[in-house]
Coordinates of C-alpha atoms in Angstrom, one line a residue:
Chain M
M593 CA -113.3 -208.6 27.3
K594 CA -113.8 -210.1 23.8
H595 CA -116.4 -209.3 21.2
V596 CA -117.2 -211.5 18.2
I597 CA -118.0 -209.3 15.2
D598 CA -116.4 -211.3 12.5
I599 CA -115.5 -215.0 12.3
K600 CA -111.9 -213.8 11.9
D601 CA -112.1 -212.5 15.5
L602 CA -111.7 -216.1 16.5
S603 CA -108.5 -218.2 16.0
V604 CA -108.7 -221.8 14.8
E605 CA -107.8 -222.8 18.3
E606 CA -110.7 -220.8 19.8
I607 CA -113.1 -222.2 17.2
D608 CA -111.9 -225.8 18.0
S609 CA -112.4 -225.1 21.7
L610 CA -115.9 -223.8 21.1
I611 CA -116.7 -226.9 19.1
K612 CA -115.4 -229.1 21.9
V613 CA -117.5 -227.3 24.5
A614 CA -120.6 -227.5 22.2
K615 CA -120.1 -231.2 21.8
D616 CA -119.8 -231.6 25.6
I617 CA -123.0 -229.6 26.0
I618 CA -124.8 -232.0 23.5
N619 CA -123.7 -235.0 25.6
H620 CA -124.1 -233.5 29.1
K621 CA -126.9 -230.9 29.0
E622 CA -127.6 -231.1 32.7
K623 CA -124.0 -230.0 33.5
Y624 CA -124.6 -226.7 31.9
S625 CA -128.2 -225.8 33.0
H626 CA -127.1 -223.4 35.7
K627 CA -123.9 -222.0 34.3
C628 CA -125.4 -218.6 33.6
D629 CA -127.7 -218.3 36.6
G630 CA -128.2 -214.6 37.4
K631 CA -126.8 -213.5 34.0
K632 CA -128.7 -211.5 31.4
L633 CA -128.4 -211.7 27.6
A634 CA -129.8 -208.7 25.7
T635 CA -131.0 -209.5 22.2
L636 CA -131.1 -206.2 20.2
F637 CA -132.7 -206.9 16.9
F638 CA -132.8 -203.7 14.8
E639 CA -134.2 -205.8 12.0
P640 CA -136.4 -208.9 12.6
S641 CA -134.9 -212.3 12.5
T642 CA -137.1 -214.6 14.6
R643 CA -134.9 -217.7 14.0
T644 CA -131.6 -216.2 15.1
R645 CA -133.1 -214.3 18.0
L646 CA -134.9 -217.4 19.3
S647 CA -131.7 -219.4 19.0
F648 CA -129.8 -216.9 21.1
E649 CA -132.6 -216.7 23.7
S650 CA -133.1 -220.4 23.9
A651 CA -129.3 -220.9 24.3
M652 CA -129.2 -218.4 27.2
M653 CA -132.2 -220.0 28.8
E654 CA -130.7 -223.5 28.6
L655 CA -127.7 -222.1 30.5
G656 CA -130.0 -220.9 33.3
G657 CA -129.7 -217.2 32.3
N658 CA -132.4 -214.6 31.5
V659 CA -133.1 -212.6 28.3
I660 CA -134.2 -209.0 27.6
G661 CA -134.3 -207.1 24.4
F662 CA -136.4 -206.0 21.4
S663 CA -137.2 -207.7 18.1
E664 CA -137.4 -204.8 15.7
A665 CA -136.2 -201.2 15.6
S666 CA -139.7 -199.7 15.8
S667 CA -140.1 -200.9 19.3
S668 CA -136.8 -199.4 20.5
S669 CA -135.5 -195.8 21.0
V670 CA -133.9 -196.1 17.5
S671 CA -137.3 -195.0 16.2
K672 CA -136.7 -191.8 18.2
G673 CA -133.4 -191.2 16.5
E674 CA -131.0 -192.8 19.0
T675 CA -127.6 -193.8 17.8
V676 CA -126.2 -197.3 18.0
A677 CA -123.5 -196.1 20.4
D678 CA -126.0 -194.7 22.8
T679 CA -128.3 -197.7 22.6
I680 CA -125.4 -200.0 23.4
R681 CA -124.2 -197.9 26.4
V682 CA -127.7 -197.9 27.9
V683 CA -128.4 -201.6 27.3
G684 CA -124.9 -202.5 28.7
C685 CA -126.1 -201.1 32.1
Y686 CA -128.9 -203.7 32.1
S687 CA -127.2 -206.8 30.7
D688 CA -124.0 -209.0 30.9
I689 CA -123.8 -209.7 27.1
I690 CA -125.4 -208.4 24.0
A691 CA -126.4 -210.2 20.7
M692 CA -127.1 -207.7 18.1
R693 CA -128.6 -207.7 14.6
H694 CA -128.7 -204.6 12.5
P695 CA -129.5 -204.0 8.8
K696 CA -126.5 -201.7 8.4
E697 CA -123.1 -203.2 7.8
G698 CA -120.6 -202.4 10.5
A699 CA -123.2 -201.5 13.2
P700 CA -122.0 -204.2 15.6
Y701 CA -118.4 -203.0 15.1
V702 CA -119.6 -199.5 16.2
A703 CA -121.3 -201.1 19.1
S704 CA -118.2 -203.0 20.2
M705 CA -116.2 -199.8 20.2
K706 CA -118.5 -198.3 22.9
S707 CA -119.7 -201.4 24.8
E708 CA -118.7 -202.3 28.3
V709 CA -120.1 -205.8 27.8
P710 CA -119.3 -208.4 25.1
I711 CA -121.0 -207.9 21.8
I712 CA -122.0 -210.8 19.5
N713 CA -122.8 -209.9 15.9
A714 CA -126.0 -211.7 15.1
G715 CA -125.9 -210.4 11.5
D716 CA -125.2 -207.0 9.9
G717 CA -126.8 -206.6 6.5
G718 CA -125.0 -208.6 3.9
H719 CA -121.7 -208.4 5.8
N720 CA -121.0 -210.8 8.7
H721 CA -122.9 -213.4 10.6
P722 CA -120.2 -215.2 12.7
T723 CA -122.6 -217.4 14.7
Q724 CA -124.1 -218.9 11.5
T725 CA -120.6 -219.8 10.5
L726 CA -119.9 -221.4 13.9
T727 CA -123.1 -223.3 13.5
D728 CA -122.0 -224.5 10.0
L729 CA -118.6 -225.6 11.4
L730 CA -120.2 -227.5 14.3
T731 CA -122.6 -229.2 12.0
I732 CA -119.8 -230.2 9.6
E733 CA -117.7 -231.5 12.5
C734 CA -120.5 -233.5 14.0
E735 CA -121.9 -234.9 10.7
K736 CA -118.6 -235.5 8.9
G737 CA -116.3 -236.0 11.9
R738 CA -113.7 -233.6 10.5
L739 CA -113.2 -230.1 9.3
D740 CA -110.4 -230.9 6.8
N741 CA -110.1 -233.0 3.6
L742 CA -113.5 -231.9 2.3
T743 CA -115.0 -230.8 -1.1
I744 CA -117.6 -228.2 -0.4
G745 CA -120.2 -227.1 -3.0
L746 CA -121.7 -223.7 -2.4
C747 CA -124.8 -223.1 -4.4
G748 CA -127.0 -220.1 -5.2
D749 CA -126.3 -216.5 -4.2
L750 CA -122.6 -216.4 -3.7
K751 CA -122.5 -212.6 -4.3
F752 CA -124.6 -211.3 -1.5
G753 CA -124.7 -214.4 0.7
R754 CA -122.7 -213.5 3.8
T755 CA -122.9 -217.0 5.2
V756 CA -121.1 -218.2 2.2
H757 CA -118.3 -215.6 2.5
S758 CA -117.8 -216.3 6.2
L759 CA -117.8 -220.1 5.6
I760 CA -115.2 -219.8 2.9
T761 CA -113.1 -217.6 5.2
A762 CA -113.4 -220.1 8.1
M763 CA -112.9 -223.3 6.1
S764 CA -109.9 -221.9 4.3
R765 CA -108.0 -222.2 7.5
Y766 CA -108.3 -226.0 7.5
K767 CA -106.2 -228.4 5.4
N768 CA -107.1 -229.8 2.0
I769 CA -110.4 -228.0 1.4
K770 CA -111.7 -227.7 -2.1
F771 CA -114.6 -225.4 -3.1
V772 CA -117.1 -225.9 -6.0
L773 CA -118.8 -222.5 -6.5
I774 CA -122.2 -223.0 -8.2
S775 CA -124.0 -219.8 -9.2
P776 CA -125.4 -217.8 -12.1
D777 CA -123.1 -215.2 -13.6
E778 CA -124.9 -212.4 -11.8
L779 CA -124.5 -214.0 -8.3
K780 CA -120.8 -215.2 -8.6
L781 CA -118.5 -215.0 -5.6
P782 CA -117.0 -211.5 -5.4
E783 CA -113.5 -211.2 -6.9
Y784 CA -112.0 -209.9 -3.6
I785 CA -112.9 -213.1 -1.8
K786 CA -111.4 -215.2 -4.6
K787 CA -108.3 -213.2 -4.5
D788 CA -107.9 -212.3 -0.8
I789 CA -108.9 -215.7 0.6
L790 CA -108.9 -218.5 -1.9
E791 CA -106.0 -217.6 -4.0
K792 CA -103.9 -216.2 -1.2
N793 CA -104.3 -219.5 0.7
N794 CA -103.8 -221.6 -2.4
I795 CA -107.3 -223.1 -2.0
E796 CA -108.5 -225.1 -5.0
Y797 CA -111.8 -224.0 -6.4
V798 CA -113.9 -224.2 -9.6
E799 CA -116.8 -222.0 -10.7
T800 CA -119.7 -223.5 -12.6
K801 CA -123.3 -222.7 -13.4
S802 CA -124.3 -226.3 -13.3
M803 CA -125.5 -227.9 -10.2
D804 CA -125.0 -231.4 -11.6
E805 CA -121.5 -231.1 -13.0
Y806 CA -119.6 -231.7 -9.7
M807 CA -122.4 -233.3 -7.6
K808 CA -120.7 -236.7 -7.4
D809 CA -117.5 -235.1 -5.9
L810 CA -119.1 -233.2 -3.0
D811 CA -118.8 -234.0 0.7
I812 CA -120.9 -230.9 1.6
L813 CA -123.5 -229.1 -0.4
Y814 CA -124.3 -225.7 1.1
M815 CA -127.5 -224.3 -0.5
T816 CA -128.5 -220.7 -0.1
R817 CA -131.6 -218.6 -0.7
V818 CA -131.6 -215.7 -3.1
Q819 CA -132.5 -212.9 -0.7
R820 CA -135.1 -210.3 -1.9
E821 CA -133.8 -207.7 0.6
R822 CA -130.3 -207.7 -1.0
F823 CA -131.6 -206.5 -4.4
F824 CA -132.4 -202.9 -5.3
N825 CA -134.1 -204.2 -8.4
E826 CA -137.1 -206.5 -8.1
E827 CA -136.8 -207.7 -11.7
D828 CA -133.4 -209.1 -11.0
Y829 CA -134.6 -210.9 -7.9
V830 CA -137.6 -212.5 -9.7
R831 CA -135.3 -213.7 -12.6
L832 CA -132.8 -215.3 -10.3
K833 CA -134.7 -216.6 -7.3
D834 CA -135.5 -220.0 -8.6
Y835 CA -132.3 -220.6 -10.6
Y836 CA -131.4 -223.7 -8.6
I837 CA -133.8 -226.1 -7.1
L838 CA -132.3 -229.2 -5.3
N839 CA -134.6 -232.2 -5.5
K840 CA -134.3 -235.9 -5.1
A841 CA -133.5 -236.5 -8.7
K842 CA -130.6 -234.1 -8.6
L843 CA -129.1 -236.2 -5.7
E844 CA -129.0 -239.4 -7.7
N845 CA -125.2 -239.2 -8.4
A846 CA -124.3 -237.6 -5.1
K847 CA -122.2 -239.4 -2.4
K848 CA -124.1 -241.5 0.1
D849 CA -122.7 -239.6 2.9
L850 CA -123.2 -236.1 1.4
C851 CA -124.2 -233.5 4.0
I852 CA -126.8 -231.0 2.7
L853 CA -126.8 -227.7 4.6
H854 CA -128.8 -224.5 4.4
P855 CA -128.7 -221.5 6.7
L856 CA -132.5 -221.3 6.4
P857 CA -135.1 -220.0 5.9
R858 CA -135.4 -221.8 2.5
V859 CA -137.9 -220.8 -0.1
N860 CA -137.9 -223.0 -3.2
E861 CA -134.2 -223.9 -3.5
I862 CA -134.6 -227.2 -1.7
S863 CA -137.6 -229.2 -2.6
T864 CA -139.5 -230.7 0.3
D865 CA -138.9 -234.2 -1.1
V866 CA -135.3 -233.9 0.0
D867 CA -136.3 -233.4 3.7
D868 CA -136.6 -237.1 4.5
D869 CA -133.3 -238.0 2.8
P870 CA -130.7 -238.9 5.5
R871 CA -128.3 -236.5 3.8
A872 CA -130.5 -233.5 4.6
C873 CA -128.9 -231.9 7.6
Y874 CA -130.4 -228.4 7.6
F875 CA -132.8 -229.0 10.4
K876 CA -130.1 -230.6 12.6
Q877 CA -128.1 -227.6 11.7
V878 CA -130.6 -225.4 13.6
R879 CA -130.2 -227.4 16.7
Y880 CA -126.4 -227.3 16.4
G881 CA -126.8 -223.5 16.2
K882 CA -128.2 -223.3 19.7
Y883 CA -125.4 -225.4 21.2
I884 CA -122.6 -223.4 19.6
R885 CA -124.3 -220.2 20.8
M886 CA -124.4 -221.7 24.3
A887 CA -120.6 -222.4 24.0
L888 CA -120.0 -218.9 22.7
I889 CA -122.0 -217.2 25.5
L890 CA -120.0 -219.2 28.1
K891 CA -116.7 -218.2 26.5
L892 CA -117.5 -214.5 26.3
L893 CA -118.9 -214.4 29.8
E894 CA -115.8 -216.3 30.9
V895 CA -117.9 -218.9 32.7
K896 CA -115.9 -222.1 33.5
Chain B
M297 CA -93.5 -168.7 -17.4
N298 CA -91.7 -167.5 -14.3
I299 CA -92.8 -168.2 -10.8
D300 CA -90.8 -166.9 -7.8
S301 CA -88.9 -169.4 -5.8
I302 CA -89.9 -169.7 -2.2
T303 CA -88.0 -168.9 1.0
N304 CA -89.6 -171.1 3.6
G305 CA -92.2 -173.7 2.7
Y306 CA -92.9 -176.6 0.4
V307 CA -92.8 -177.6 -3.2
I308 CA -95.2 -180.5 -3.8
D309 CA -93.8 -182.0 -7.0
H310 CA -94.6 -184.9 -9.3
I311 CA -98.4 -184.6 -8.8
K312 CA -100.2 -186.5 -11.4
A313 CA -101.3 -184.0 -14.1
G314 CA -104.8 -182.8 -13.4
N315 CA -104.8 -183.5 -9.6
A316 CA -103.3 -180.3 -8.3
M317 CA -106.7 -178.6 -7.6
K318 CA -108.0 -181.7 -5.7
I319 CA -104.9 -181.6 -3.5
Y320 CA -105.3 -177.8 -3.1
E321 CA -108.8 -178.4 -1.8
L322 CA -108.1 -181.4 0.4
L323 CA -105.1 -179.8 2.1
N324 CA -107.3 -176.6 2.7
L325 CA -104.7 -174.5 1.0
N326 CA -107.4 -172.0 0.0
K327 CA -107.4 -170.9 3.7
L328 CA -103.8 -169.9 3.8
D329 CA -102.8 -166.2 3.7
C330 CA -99.5 -166.8 2.0
Q331 CA -98.5 -167.1 -1.7
V332 CA -99.6 -170.5 -3.2
A333 CA -98.7 -171.3 -6.8
I334 CA -100.4 -174.0 -8.7
I335 CA -98.7 -175.1 -11.9
T336 CA -100.5 -177.5 -14.1
N337 CA -99.2 -179.6 -17.0
A338 CA -95.6 -178.8 -16.4
K339 CA -93.1 -180.8 -18.4
S340 CA -91.9 -184.0 -16.7
Q341 CA -89.1 -186.3 -17.9
K342 CA -90.7 -189.3 -16.2
T343 CA -94.4 -188.9 -17.0
G344 CA -94.6 -186.3 -19.8
T345 CA -96.7 -183.8 -17.8
K346 CA -97.1 -183.2 -14.0
D347 CA -98.6 -180.7 -11.7
I348 CA -96.7 -178.7 -9.0
I349 CA -97.9 -176.7 -6.0
K350 CA -95.6 -174.2 -4.3
I351 CA -96.5 -173.0 -0.8
D352 CA -94.5 -170.0 0.6
K353 CA -95.0 -170.8 4.2
D354 CA -94.0 -173.3 6.8
I355 CA -97.3 -175.0 7.5
D356 CA -98.4 -178.4 8.8
I357 CA -98.7 -180.7 5.8
D358 CA -100.9 -183.8 6.1
F359 CA -98.4 -186.2 4.6
E360 CA -100.8 -189.2 5.1
T361 CA -103.6 -187.6 3.1
L362 CA -101.0 -186.7 0.4
G363 CA -99.6 -190.2 0.4
F364 CA -103.1 -191.6 0.0
L365 CA -104.0 -189.3 -2.9
D366 CA -100.8 -190.0 -4.8
H367 CA -97.8 -191.7 -3.2
N368 CA -95.6 -190.9 -6.2
I369 CA -95.6 -187.2 -5.1
T370 CA -92.3 -185.8 -3.7
V371 CA -92.5 -183.0 -1.2
N372 CA -89.5 -180.7 -1.2
I373 CA -89.1 -178.9 2.2
V374 CA -87.5 -175.5 1.7
K375 CA -85.8 -173.5 4.4
D376 CA -83.8 -170.2 3.7
S377 CA -84.4 -170.8 0.0
K378 CA -82.7 -174.2 0.0
I379 CA -84.2 -177.6 -0.3
I380 CA -83.3 -179.3 3.1
E381 CA -85.3 -182.5 2.5
K382 CA -86.9 -184.4 -0.4
R383 CA -89.6 -186.4 1.3
K384 CA -91.0 -189.5 -0.6
L385 CA -94.5 -190.5 0.4
D386 CA -95.9 -193.8 1.3
L387 CA -99.4 -195.2 1.3
P388 CA -100.8 -194.7 4.8
E389 CA -102.1 -197.7 6.7
T390 CA -105.2 -195.8 7.8
I391 CA -107.0 -192.7 6.5
I392 CA -109.6 -190.9 8.5
N393 CA -112.2 -188.5 7.1
V394 CA -110.4 -188.2 3.7
A395 CA -112.8 -190.4 1.6
K396 CA -116.4 -191.4 2.1
C397 CA -117.8 -194.9 2.0
N398 CA -120.3 -195.2 -0.9
N399 CA -121.9 -198.4 0.3
P400 CA -125.6 -197.5 1.0
R401 CA -125.7 -200.4 3.4
C402 CA -122.8 -199.1 5.6
I403 CA -123.6 -197.9 9.1
T404 CA -121.8 -194.6 8.2
S405 CA -124.6 -193.9 5.7
I406 CA -127.0 -193.2 8.6
E407 CA -124.8 -192.4 11.6
K408 CA -123.1 -189.2 10.3
Y409 CA -121.1 -188.6 13.5
L410 CA -118.9 -191.6 12.8
D411 CA -115.4 -191.0 11.4
Q412 CA -114.9 -192.3 7.9
I413 CA -112.1 -194.7 8.4
F414 CA -110.4 -196.7 5.6
V415 CA -107.7 -199.3 6.1
L416 CA -105.0 -200.4 3.5
T417 CA -105.7 -204.1 3.0
D418 CA -103.7 -204.7 -0.2
K419 CA -100.6 -202.5 -0.7
E420 CA -99.7 -204.0 -4.0
N421 CA -103.0 -203.0 -5.6
E422 CA -103.6 -200.0 -3.4
V423 CA -106.8 -201.3 -2.0
Y424 CA -108.4 -199.5 0.9
R425 CA -111.5 -201.0 2.7
C426 CA -114.0 -199.3 4.9
K427 CA -113.3 -200.1 8.6
Y428 CA -117.0 -200.7 9.2
C429 CA -118.4 -202.5 6.2
E430 CA -115.2 -203.6 4.4
M431 CA -116.4 -202.3 1.1
S432 CA -113.4 -201.3 -1.1
L433 CA -112.8 -197.7 -1.8
K434 CA -113.4 -197.1 -5.5
N435 CA -112.5 -194.1 -7.7
K436 CA -109.8 -192.9 -5.3
E437 CA -109.1 -190.1 -7.7

């Protein structure tokens, strides 16, 4: 039995295989509509995240399976003081697979130590969110036709942005990837990621505060939201939240086939005038998220 | 200053000056019923000053914890008043319940029954990371 807690739990070959299955699902939806008949997915969301939860639930339903679960801790036994380990052991008796989101980092790892069914980490605080990364990889593969030879701009909160950290980790395993790290000083990529991943793998990267400086070189522009919940100090959040706003004018020098991604929800960091630009891929990205989650559920349930 | 030599036990030598009391507490040496000598600021040819702990009893020493605290320490094992082994310490791959994760977002901050586990992720720079949240352990000393 396999759990997916961190994107590193999946080898490049496994990721390639998931992408292949997801692409097949996109092209032959009917073939997969009964693959999970009689199976149950439990979505345990100890903190609310409507988007991710609906993506998992919709993925399971499109595979013919059923869904149980809760959408916030207050409606579960956690509010009575139950531990993660106990919740997981109980829910494992009712379900075949569990997707879990928790505000505390490492909670899904604790769950995986005790669970008798596969656990998928659906986000743990500012730590990991592997299915978002798989979503990003499928989007890049489908929109660019490759996962190598890319210059990727990451813009906004690179300090607390877990999607950015995971994407860097995942993309570092492909050939000829360059990163442009665009952030204010306060939200720069943590040193350990630069050292342990980028420098260790000889990945080329530049850091800049300017969104315009390298725009013309980018194949991918990954925008992120500055998240209020990651700050202990409201003043810092207010000062940094609108540091970057991508609008039509900013895209003037960008490549014609640039792919603009965002894990969503966005606030102000992408102006709505960009939405109709063919380079805006962030809503397509949501759809890809459902397909890659379908592929992951099939893999973890060992459904052929 | 004279301190008796020991018959059976350990001499924990080359402790970084100032760290002897911390090691005394972490190894629970205060619970022993034998003679324990703590020597601080002893002269050292290598480092100028050092601390030394002498334990006059054959006890179970947690070498992993000692290695984590200071892998430059040497433990002399004494039997019948003779040093029979000079054990060099290494950084352990994993330490359990020796240090505490300070990340307020870590699951260990609310689920107190969990073991505090740290894994050595960068030997060269002696970096340990929390097994749960991957936050690096700061202020090891």
